[in-house]
Coordinates of C-alpha atoms and ligand atoms in Angstrom, one line a residue:
X14 CA -13.3 37.7 15.8
X15 CA -9.9 36.2 17.0
X16 CA -9.1 32.9 15.0
X17 CA -6.0 31.3 15.6
X18 CA -6.2 28.5 13.2
X19 CA -4.1 29.0 10.7
X20 CA -4.1 27.3 7.0
X21 CA -2.0 23.9 6.4
X22 CA 0.8 24.0 3.7
X23 CA 3.1 21.8 2.4
X24 CA 6.3 21.2 3.6
X25 CA 8.4 21.9 0.4
X26 CA 8.4 23.9 -2.2
X27 CA 8.7 23.0 -6.1
X28 CA 11.4 23.5 -8.0
X29 CA 10.7 21.3 -11.2
X30 CA 7.1 20.9 -12.9
X31 CA 5.6 18.5 -15.0
X32 CA 2.4 19.4 -17.1
X33 CA -1.0 18.4 -16.8
X34 CA -3.2 18.2 -19.5
X35 CA -6.7 19.0 -18.7
X36 CA -8.8 16.9 -21.3
X37 CA -12.1 17.5 -22.7
X38 CA -15.5 15.3 -22.0
X39 CA -15.3 14.1 -25.5
X40 CA -11.9 13.1 -25.1
X41 CA -11.9 11.2 -22.0
X42 CA -15.5 9.4 -23.2
X43 CA -13.4 8.0 -26.3
X44 CA -10.1 7.1 -23.9
X45 CA -12.0 5.2 -21.4
X46 CA -14.1 3.5 -24.2
X47 CA -11.1 2.5 -25.8
X48 CA -9.7 1.3 -22.2
X49 CA -12.9 -0.6 -22.0
X50 CA -13.8 1.2 -18.6
X51 CA -10.7 0.1 -17.2
X52 CA -8.8 2.8 -15.5
X53 CA -5.4 0.5 -15.7
X54 CA -5.6 0.3 -19.6
X55 CA -6.0 4.2 -19.7
X56 CA -2.9 5.9 -20.8
X57 CA -1.0 8.1 -18.4
X58 CA -1.3 10.9 -20.8
X59 CA -5.1 11.1 -20.9
X60 CA -4.5 11.3 -16.8
X61 CA -5.1 14.5 -15.0
X62 CA -4.4 13.7 -11.4
X63 CA -3.5 10.1 -10.9
X64 CA -4.5 8.7 -7.8
X65 CA -4.4 4.8 -9.2
X66 CA -1.2 4.0 -6.8
X67 CA 1.2 5.6 -4.4
X68 CA 3.7 3.2 -5.3
X69 CA 6.9 4.2 -7.3
X70 CA 4.9 7.5 -7.8
X71 CA 6.5 9.4 -5.4
X72 CA 8.2 12.8 -6.1
X73 CA 12.0 12.6 -4.7
X74 CA 13.8 15.4 -3.3
X75 CA 16.7 17.8 -4.5
X76 CA 18.6 15.3 -2.1
X77 CA 17.8 12.2 -3.9
X78 CA 18.0 13.6 -6.9
X79 CA 21.3 14.5 -6.0
X80 CA 21.9 11.4 -5.0
X81 CA 21.6 10.2 -8.3
X82 CA 24.8 11.8 -9.7
X83 CA 26.8 10.2 -6.6
X84 CA 26.1 6.5 -7.9
X85 CA 28.8 3.9 -7.8
X86 CA 28.2 1.7 -10.4
X87 CA 30.6 -1.0 -9.2
X88 CA 29.5 -4.3 -10.2
X89 CA 30.3 -5.3 -6.4
X90 CA 30.8 -3.4 -3.4
X91 CA 29.4 -0.2 -4.4
X92 CA 29.2 2.8 -2.0
X93 CA 25.9 3.3 -2.4
X94 CA 25.2 -0.5 -1.3
X95 CA 27.3 0.9 2.5
X96 CA 25.1 3.7 2.8
X97 CA 21.9 2.0 2.3
X98 CA 23.1 -0.8 4.7
X99 CA 24.2 1.9 7.4
X100 CA 20.7 3.5 6.8
X101 CA 18.7 0.7 7.2
X102 CA 20.7 -0.5 10.8
X103 CA 20.2 3.2 11.6
X104 CA 16.6 3.5 11.2
X105 CA 15.4 0.4 11.2
X106 CA 17.6 -1.2 13.6
X107 CA 18.2 -4.5 11.5
X108 CA 21.9 -5.9 11.4
X109 CA 22.0 -7.7 8.0
X110 CA 20.7 -6.0 4.6
X111 CA 19.9 -7.8 1.4
X112 CA 18.8 -4.9 -1.3
X113 CA 16.2 -6.2 -3.9
X114 CA 14.5 -4.6 -6.9
X115 CA 11.5 -4.2 -5.0
X116 CA 9.4 -5.7 -2.3
X117 CA 8.2 -9.0 -4.0
X118 CA 11.9 -9.6 -4.8
X119 CA 12.6 -9.5 -0.9
X120 CA 9.3 -12.0 -0.3
X121 CA 10.4 -14.4 -2.9
X122 CA 13.6 -14.9 -0.8
X123 CA 12.7 -14.9 2.8
X124 CA 9.6 -17.2 1.5
X125 CA 11.9 -20.1 -0.2
X126 CA 14.3 -19.5 2.8
X127 CA 11.9 -19.7 5.6
X128 CA 9.2 -22.0 4.5
X129 CA 9.2 -26.1 4.0
X130 CA 6.4 -27.3 1.8
X131 CA 3.2 -27.8 4.0
X132 CA 3.8 -25.1 6.5
X133 CA 1.1 -22.5 7.6
X134 CA 2.0 -18.6 7.4
X135 CA -0.4 -16.3 10.0
X136 CA -1.2 -12.9 8.9
X137 CA -2.9 -9.5 9.6
X138 CA -4.7 -9.9 6.3
X139 CA -2.8 -10.9 3.1
X140 CA -0.9 -8.6 0.7
X141 CA -1.3 -10.2 -2.9
X142 CA 2.4 -10.6 -3.6
X143 CA 3.4 -11.4 -0.2
X144 CA 0.9 -14.5 -0.1
X145 CA 1.5 -15.2 -3.5
X146 CA 5.3 -16.1 -2.4
X147 CA 4.4 -18.1 0.2
X148 CA 2.0 -20.2 -1.2
X149 CA 4.9 -20.8 -4.1
X150 CA 7.1 -21.4 -1.7
X151 CA 4.8 -24.6 -0.6
X152 CA 3.0 -22.8 2.5
X153 CA -0.9 -22.2 3.6
X154 CA -1.8 -18.3 4.1
X155 CA -4.1 -17.6 7.5
X156 CA -6.1 -14.8 7.9
X157 CA -5.6 -14.2 11.9
X158 CA -6.5 -10.3 11.9
X159 CA -9.5 -8.7 14.2
X160 CA -12.7 -9.1 12.5
X161 CA -13.4 -4.7 12.7
X162 CA -10.7 -5.0 9.6
X163 CA -13.2 -6.4 7.6
X164 CA -16.1 -4.0 8.5
X165 CA -15.9 -0.4 6.4
X166 CA -17.7 1.1 9.8
X167 CA -15.9 0.1 12.6
X168 CA -14.3 2.8 13.8
X169 CA -11.1 0.4 15.8
X170 CA -8.1 3.0 15.8
X171 CA -5.9 -0.2 14.8
X172 CA -7.6 -2.2 12.4
X173 CA -4.2 -3.7 11.4
X174 CA -4.0 -5.5 14.8
X175 CA -3.5 -9.3 15.4
X176 CA -6.2 -11.5 16.6
X177 CA -3.9 -13.3 19.5
X178 CA -6.5 -16.1 19.6
X179 CA -7.0 -16.6 15.9
X180 CA -3.3 -17.3 15.8
X181 CA -3.3 -19.5 18.9
X182 CA -6.2 -21.4 17.3
X183 CA -3.9 -21.8 14.7
X184 CA -0.8 -23.1 16.3
X185 CA -2.5 -25.3 18.1
X186 CA -4.0 -27.1 15.7
X187 CA -1.0 -27.1 13.0
X188 CA 1.4 -27.3 15.9
X189 CA 4.6 -24.6 16.1
X190 CA 7.1 -26.5 14.0
X191 CA 4.7 -25.9 11.0
X192 CA 4.4 -22.2 11.2
X193 CA 7.9 -20.8 10.7
X194 CA 6.8 -17.4 11.2
X195 CA 3.9 -14.8 11.5
X196 CA 3.8 -11.9 8.8
X197 CA 3.2 -8.9 10.2
X198 CA 2.2 -6.0 7.8
X199 CA 2.3 -2.2 9.4
X200 CA 0.1 -0.6 7.9
X201 CA -1.9 -2.9 6.4
X202 CA -2.8 -2.3 2.6
X203 CA -5.7 -4.1 2.0
X204 CA -7.5 -3.1 5.3
X205 CA -7.5 0.4 3.9
X206 CA -4.1 1.6 5.4
X207 CA -5.0 0.4 8.6
X208 CA -2.3 0.4 11.4
X209 CA -1.0 -2.3 14.2
X210 CA -1.0 -0.9 17.5
X211 CA 2.4 -1.1 19.4
X212 CA 1.0 -2.8 22.2
X213 CA -0.6 -5.8 19.9
X214 CA 2.9 -6.1 18.2
X215 CA 4.6 -6.6 21.5
X216 CA 2.5 -9.4 22.3
X217 CA 2.5 -10.9 18.9
X218 CA 6.2 -10.8 19.2
X219 CA 6.3 -12.2 23.2
X220 CA 3.7 -15.2 22.7
X221 CA 5.8 -16.1 19.2
X222 CA 8.8 -15.9 20.9
X223 CA 7.5 -18.1 24.3
X224 CA 6.8 -21.0 20.8
X225 CA 10.0 -20.6 18.8
X226 CA 8.5 -18.7 16.0
X227 CA 9.3 -15.9 14.2
X228 CA 8.0 -12.7 13.5
X229 CA 8.8 -11.1 10.4
X230 CA 7.6 -7.3 9.7
X231 CA 6.3 -6.0 6.0
X232 CA 7.9 -3.1 6.8
X233 CA 6.7 -1.2 3.3
X234 CA 4.5 1.2 4.8
X235 CA 5.7 0.8 8.7
X236 CA 6.7 4.9 9.0
X237 CA 2.9 5.5 8.3
X238 CA 2.3 3.2 10.9
X239 CA 4.7 5.0 13.0
X240 CA 2.4 8.2 12.3
X241 CA -0.8 6.5 13.7
X242 CA 0.6 5.3 16.8
X243 CA 2.6 8.3 17.7
X244 CA -1.4 9.9 17.3
X245 CA -3.9 6.8 18.5
X246 CA -1.5 5.0 21.5
X247 CA -0.9 6.1 24.5
X248 CA 2.7 6.7 25.7
X249 CA 3.8 7.7 22.4
X250 CA 2.7 11.3 21.9
X251 CA 5.6 12.5 22.6
X252 CA 8.2 10.0 20.8
X253 CA 9.7 10.4 17.7
X254 CA 8.6 8.7 14.3
X255 CA 12.0 7.6 14.1
X256 CA 11.9 6.2 17.9
X257 CA 8.9 4.2 17.2
X258 CA 9.5 3.1 13.9
X259 CA 12.7 1.7 15.7
X260 CA 10.7 0.1 18.5
X261 CA 8.3 -1.5 15.5
X262 CA 11.0 -3.2 14.3
X263 CA 12.9 -4.7 17.6
X264 CA 9.9 -7.2 18.4
X265 CA 10.9 -8.5 15.0
X266 CA 13.3 -10.5 13.7
X267 CA 13.7 -9.3 10.2
X268 CA 11.5 -7.4 7.7
X269 CA 10.8 -7.1 3.3
X270 CA 10.6 -3.5 2.3
X271 CA 9.0 -2.3 -0.7
X272 CA 11.2 1.4 -1.2
X273 CA 8.4 2.5 -3.4
X274 CA 6.2 3.2 -1.0
X275 CA 7.7 4.9 2.3
X276 CA 11.1 5.1 1.3
X277 CA 10.4 8.0 -1.4
X278 CA 12.0 6.2 -4.3
X279 CA 10.5 5.1 -7.9
X280 CA 12.3 1.4 -7.5
X281 CA 13.9 -0.2 -4.8
X282 CA 13.4 -2.9 -1.9
X283 CA 15.3 -5.0 0.3
X284 CA 15.0 -8.1 3.1
X285 CA 16.7 -7.2 6.6
X286 CA 17.2 -9.9 9.1
X287 CA 18.9 -10.0 12.6
X288 CA 19.8 -14.3 11.8
X289 CA 23.5 -14.2 10.8
X290 CA 22.4 -18.3 9.2
X291 CA 18.9 -17.0 7.6
X292 CA 21.1 -14.0 6.2
X293 CA 23.7 -16.3 4.7
X294 CA 21.0 -18.4 3.0
X295 CA 19.4 -15.1 1.7
X296 CA 22.6 -13.2 0.6
X297 CA 23.2 -16.5 -1.5
X298 CA 19.5 -16.7 -3.0
X299 CA 19.7 -13.0 -4.1
X300 CA 22.9 -14.1 -6.4
X301 CA 20.0 -16.5 -8.1
X302 CA 17.1 -13.9 -8.4
X303 CA 18.0 -10.1 -8.4
X304 CA 21.9 -9.7 -8.5
X305 CA 25.0 -9.6 -6.5
X306 CA 24.2 -9.3 -2.9
X307 CA 25.7 -5.5 -3.0
X308 CA 23.2 -4.4 -5.5
X309 CA 20.2 -7.0 -6.1
X310 CA 19.1 -5.7 -9.1
X311 CA 19.6 -2.4 -8.3
X312 CA 21.4 0.3 -9.6
X313 CA 24.3 2.3 -7.2
X314 CA 22.2 5.9 -7.9
X315 CA 19.1 4.1 -6.7
X316 CA 20.6 2.6 -3.7
X317 CA 21.8 6.3 -2.6
X318 CA 18.0 7.7 -3.3
X319 CA 16.6 4.8 -0.9
X320 CA 19.1 5.6 1.6
X321 CA 18.6 9.3 1.4
X322 CA 14.5 8.3 1.0
X323 CA 15.1 6.3 4.4
X324 CA 15.9 9.6 6.0
X325 CA 13.5 12.1 5.0
X326 CA 10.6 9.3 5.5
X327 CA 10.3 10.2 9.0
X328 CA 10.9 13.3 9.2
X329 CA 7.9 14.6 11.4
X330 CA 6.9 17.4 8.7
X331 CA 7.2 15.0 6.2
X332 CA 5.0 12.6 7.2
X333 CA 2.6 14.7 8.9
X334 CA 2.1 16.2 5.1
X335 CA 1.7 12.8 3.8
X336 CA -1.0 11.8 6.0
X337 CA -2.4 14.9 6.5
X338 CA -3.4 15.3 2.9
X339 CA -5.2 11.7 2.7
X340 CA -7.2 13.2 6.0
X341 CA -8.0 16.6 4.7
X342 CA -9.8 14.9 1.5
X343 CA -11.4 11.8 3.5
X344 CA -12.7 14.6 6.2
X345 CA -14.0 16.6 3.3
X346 CA -15.6 13.9 1.3
X347 CA -17.2 12.9 5.3
X348 CA -18.3 16.1 5.7
X349 CA -20.4 15.9 2.4
X350 CA -21.8 13.0 3.5
X351 CA -20.2 11.0 0.8
X352 CA -19.5 7.2 2.1
X353 CA -16.5 6.5 2.5
X354 CA -13.9 3.4 4.7
X355 CA -13.7 4.6 8.2
X356 CA -10.9 5.2 10.0
X357 CA -9.4 7.3 6.9
X358 CA -6.5 5.0 6.6
X359 CA -2.4 6.2 5.6
X360 CA -2.0 6.5 2.0
X361 CA -5.8 6.0 0.3
X362 CA -9.3 7.1 0.9
X363 CA -11.8 4.1 -0.1
X364 CA -15.3 5.0 -1.4
X365 CA -17.8 2.9 -0.5
X366 CA -19.3 2.1 -3.9
X367 CA -22.2 -0.3 -2.6
X368 CA -23.4 2.6 0.1
X369 CA -22.3 5.2 -3.3
X370 CA -24.4 3.3 -5.9
X371 CA -27.0 1.3 -3.6
X372 CA -29.2 1.3 -7.2
X373 CA -26.6 -0.9 -8.7
X374 CA -26.5 -5.3 -7.5
X375 CA -23.1 -6.3 -7.3
X376 CA -22.6 -8.6 -10.4
X377 CA -23.4 -4.6 -12.3
X378 CA -19.5 -3.6 -10.9
X379 CA -20.6 -0.7 -8.7
X380 CA -17.0 -0.2 -8.1
X381 CA -15.7 -0.6 -11.6
X382 CA -18.7 2.0 -12.9
X383 CA -17.6 4.2 -9.9
X384 CA -14.2 4.5 -10.7
X385 CA -14.6 4.8 -14.8
X386 CA -17.8 7.7 -13.8
X387 CA -15.3 9.7 -11.9
X388 CA -12.6 9.7 -14.6
X389 CA -15.4 11.0 -17.2
X390 CA -16.6 13.4 -14.3
X391 CA -12.9 15.1 -13.7
X392 CA -10.0 12.8 -15.5
X393 CA -9.3 11.4 -12.2
X394 CA -7.6 8.6 -12.3
X395 CA -8.7 5.3 -9.3
X396 CA -8.7 1.7 -9.0
X397 CA -11.5 -0.7 -8.3
X398 CA -10.9 -3.1 -5.5
X399 CA -14.2 -5.2 -5.7
X400 CA -15.7 -7.8 -7.2
X401 CA -13.3 -7.6 -9.9
X402 CA -10.5 -7.5 -8.0
X403 CA -11.8 -10.7 -5.9
X404 CA -12.0 -12.8 -9.3
X405 CA -13.7 -16.2 -9.6
X406 CA -13.9 -18.8 -7.2
X407 CA -11.9 -22.1 -8.6
X408 CA -14.3 -24.1 -7.8
X409 CA -18.0 -23.5 -8.6
X410 CA -16.6 -20.9 -11.6
X411 CA -18.8 -17.9 -10.3
X412 CA -17.7 -14.6 -8.9
X413 CA -16.1 -14.3 -5.5
X414 CA -18.8 -11.9 -3.9
X415 CA -16.5 -9.5 -1.6
X416 CA -18.1 -7.6 1.5
X417 CA -16.3 -4.8 0.4
X418 CA -16.8 -3.0 -3.0
X419 CA -14.4 -0.1 -3.1
X420 CA -12.8 2.6 -5.2
X421 CA -9.5 3.5 -3.8
X422 CA -7.9 6.9 -4.4
X423 CA -4.2 6.5 -3.5
X424 CA -2.2 9.3 -2.8
X425 CA 1.2 9.7 -4.0
X426 CA 3.8 11.4 -2.1
X427 CA 4.5 14.8 -2.3
X428 CA 3.0 15.0 -5.8
X429 CA -0.1 16.5 -5.6
X430 CA -0.9 19.8 -4.0
X431 CA -4.0 21.3 -1.4
X432 CA -5.5 22.8 -4.7
X433 CA -5.3 19.2 -6.4
X434 CA -7.0 17.7 -3.4
X435 CA -9.9 20.3 -3.6
X436 CA -10.5 19.5 -7.1
X437 CA -10.5 15.8 -6.6
X438 CA -13.0 16.5 -3.3
X439 CA -15.1 18.4 -5.3
X440 CA -15.2 16.2 -8.7
X441 CA -16.6 12.9 -6.1
X442 CA -18.8 15.0 -4.5
X443 CA -20.4 16.5 -8.0
X444 CA -20.6 12.7 -8.8
X445 CA -22.3 11.6 -5.5
X446 CA -25.0 14.3 -6.1
X447 CA -25.6 12.7 -9.4
X448 CA -24.9 9.0 -8.3
X449 CA -29.2 8.2 -9.4
X450 CA -28.5 8.7 -12.8
X451 CA -25.3 6.1 -12.6
X452 CA -25.7 3.0 -15.0
X453 CA -24.2 -0.2 -14.3
X454 CA -21.4 -2.3 -16.6
X455 CA -20.8 -5.6 -18.5
X456 CA -17.8 -7.9 -18.6
X457 CA -17.3 -7.9 -22.4
X458 CA -13.3 -9.5 -22.1
X459 CA -12.3 -11.6 -19.0
X460 CA -8.7 -12.8 -19.0
X461 CA -7.5 -15.6 -16.7
X462 CA -5.3 -14.1 -14.3
X463 CA -5.6 -11.1 -12.2
X464 CA -8.4 -10.1 -14.5
X465 CA -8.9 -6.6 -12.8
X466 CA -5.8 -5.2 -14.8
X467 CA -7.0 -6.4 -18.2
X468 CA -10.8 -7.0 -18.4
X469 CA -12.8 -4.8 -20.3
X470 CA -16.5 -3.4 -19.9
X471 CA -19.5 -2.0 -21.7
X472 CA -21.8 -0.2 -20.0
X473 CA -25.4 -1.1 -19.5
X474 CA -28.3 0.1 -21.0
X475 CA -31.7 1.1 -19.3
Ligands
LIG509 C1 3.6 -2.6 -3.0 C2 3.7 -3.8 -1.3 C3 4.0 -4.6 -1.6 C4 5.3 -5.0 -2.5 O1 5.9 -4.5 -2.9 P1 6.9 -4.4 -4.6 O2 7.5 -3.2 -4.5 O3 5.2 -3.4 -5.4 O4 7.2 -5.6 -4.7 C5 4.3 -5.4 -0.2 N1 3.4 -5.3 0.5 C6 2.7 -4.2 1.1 C7 1.9 -3.8 2.2 C8 3.0 -3.5 -0.2 O5 2.0 -2.1 -0.5

């Protein structure tokens, strides 16, 4: 037998360990009951493999940890700010930088600078905090993503693309003066970590420049997007991820960034801009909300770790392994016949609870149930993205009934190994094999705002 295929391995070795505790089924039964079947209410020490989110859960490198010791904690003009500014200029290409405590801090300032009450902000699907700040500043968000993004079985390679006809229809309806900018995310988190193509972004940019509309990038996951462009878009296969990232940013006028994702830190973010006038306004506003414009709510050491994270994020071995790990889990689940959203996204695998538990009606909370059962099975923590997350209709008081009823398995960067991935796959497959015995839930406590964080449930009997 001649086989030349070698196994894949993580492109790092482990220097410091954090012990994990394997709990018993009885312990998990108790913990989940105490948490009201809500994975957000579990204590982290009762969790074995934590796939709740990839936000701020990254493992930093030895270079980043070493950088913490070089924190210049001066109130004004910290050396780490200038290092961060240089890294953003070099890798993202924007002229001006305003650091913020995390992504939403940048979204708040940007929205206040660019939006007037009564404006419209089109975007390739909403993100929770981004839309909240646009609305708080007086704008109406309009979804202009292509229809395929809403279909969990569509294999479109760039489900994050903007539908230019939808965009043009909005601009014709309300007038370009009422559209301060187009909000473009790369990749699109709420669509399942799906990328936007360079061709589409270029077309959006050309369209907007002709109309005097700005393009603002949500760059939180733009490195992951660059990897998909390299893998899927003709003409980019021989470009480096760093080159693709620079080109992405070149079609936009500025970016908001949550460093807690791509940039391999536990806290941090920034707003980056090319236009001097908007920058001056943003630099002034940041003083009100975040802190002086050379620290923006961050310690000097945090800015240093983020500057180093920017350099590491675009290393091909890293990004290949990061997305490769998600792909590996998704691919193995597909092979086992488990229903998941395709194509597999950049940061998470989404179990399709509607097809996983077809005997449960949506009012029995299939995704919430599945997330709870997965925890009971294996101690793995995931997140519901379905009817609970969608909340209630403000007019009728009834639930919103989203098309997608999903459980998100989100992979923190550089935290778990191939063996943890195997355990995850095996746990999901075992659950799938006994899926018919799974009973639904009823909601016994419902908070008024963002109910998915704090709602409580009980198992339905019978
Ligand atoms: C996490 C995230 C944000 C918000 O950033 P925070 O750091 O959590 O405030 C914005 N956009 C996208 C795409 C995200 O994933």
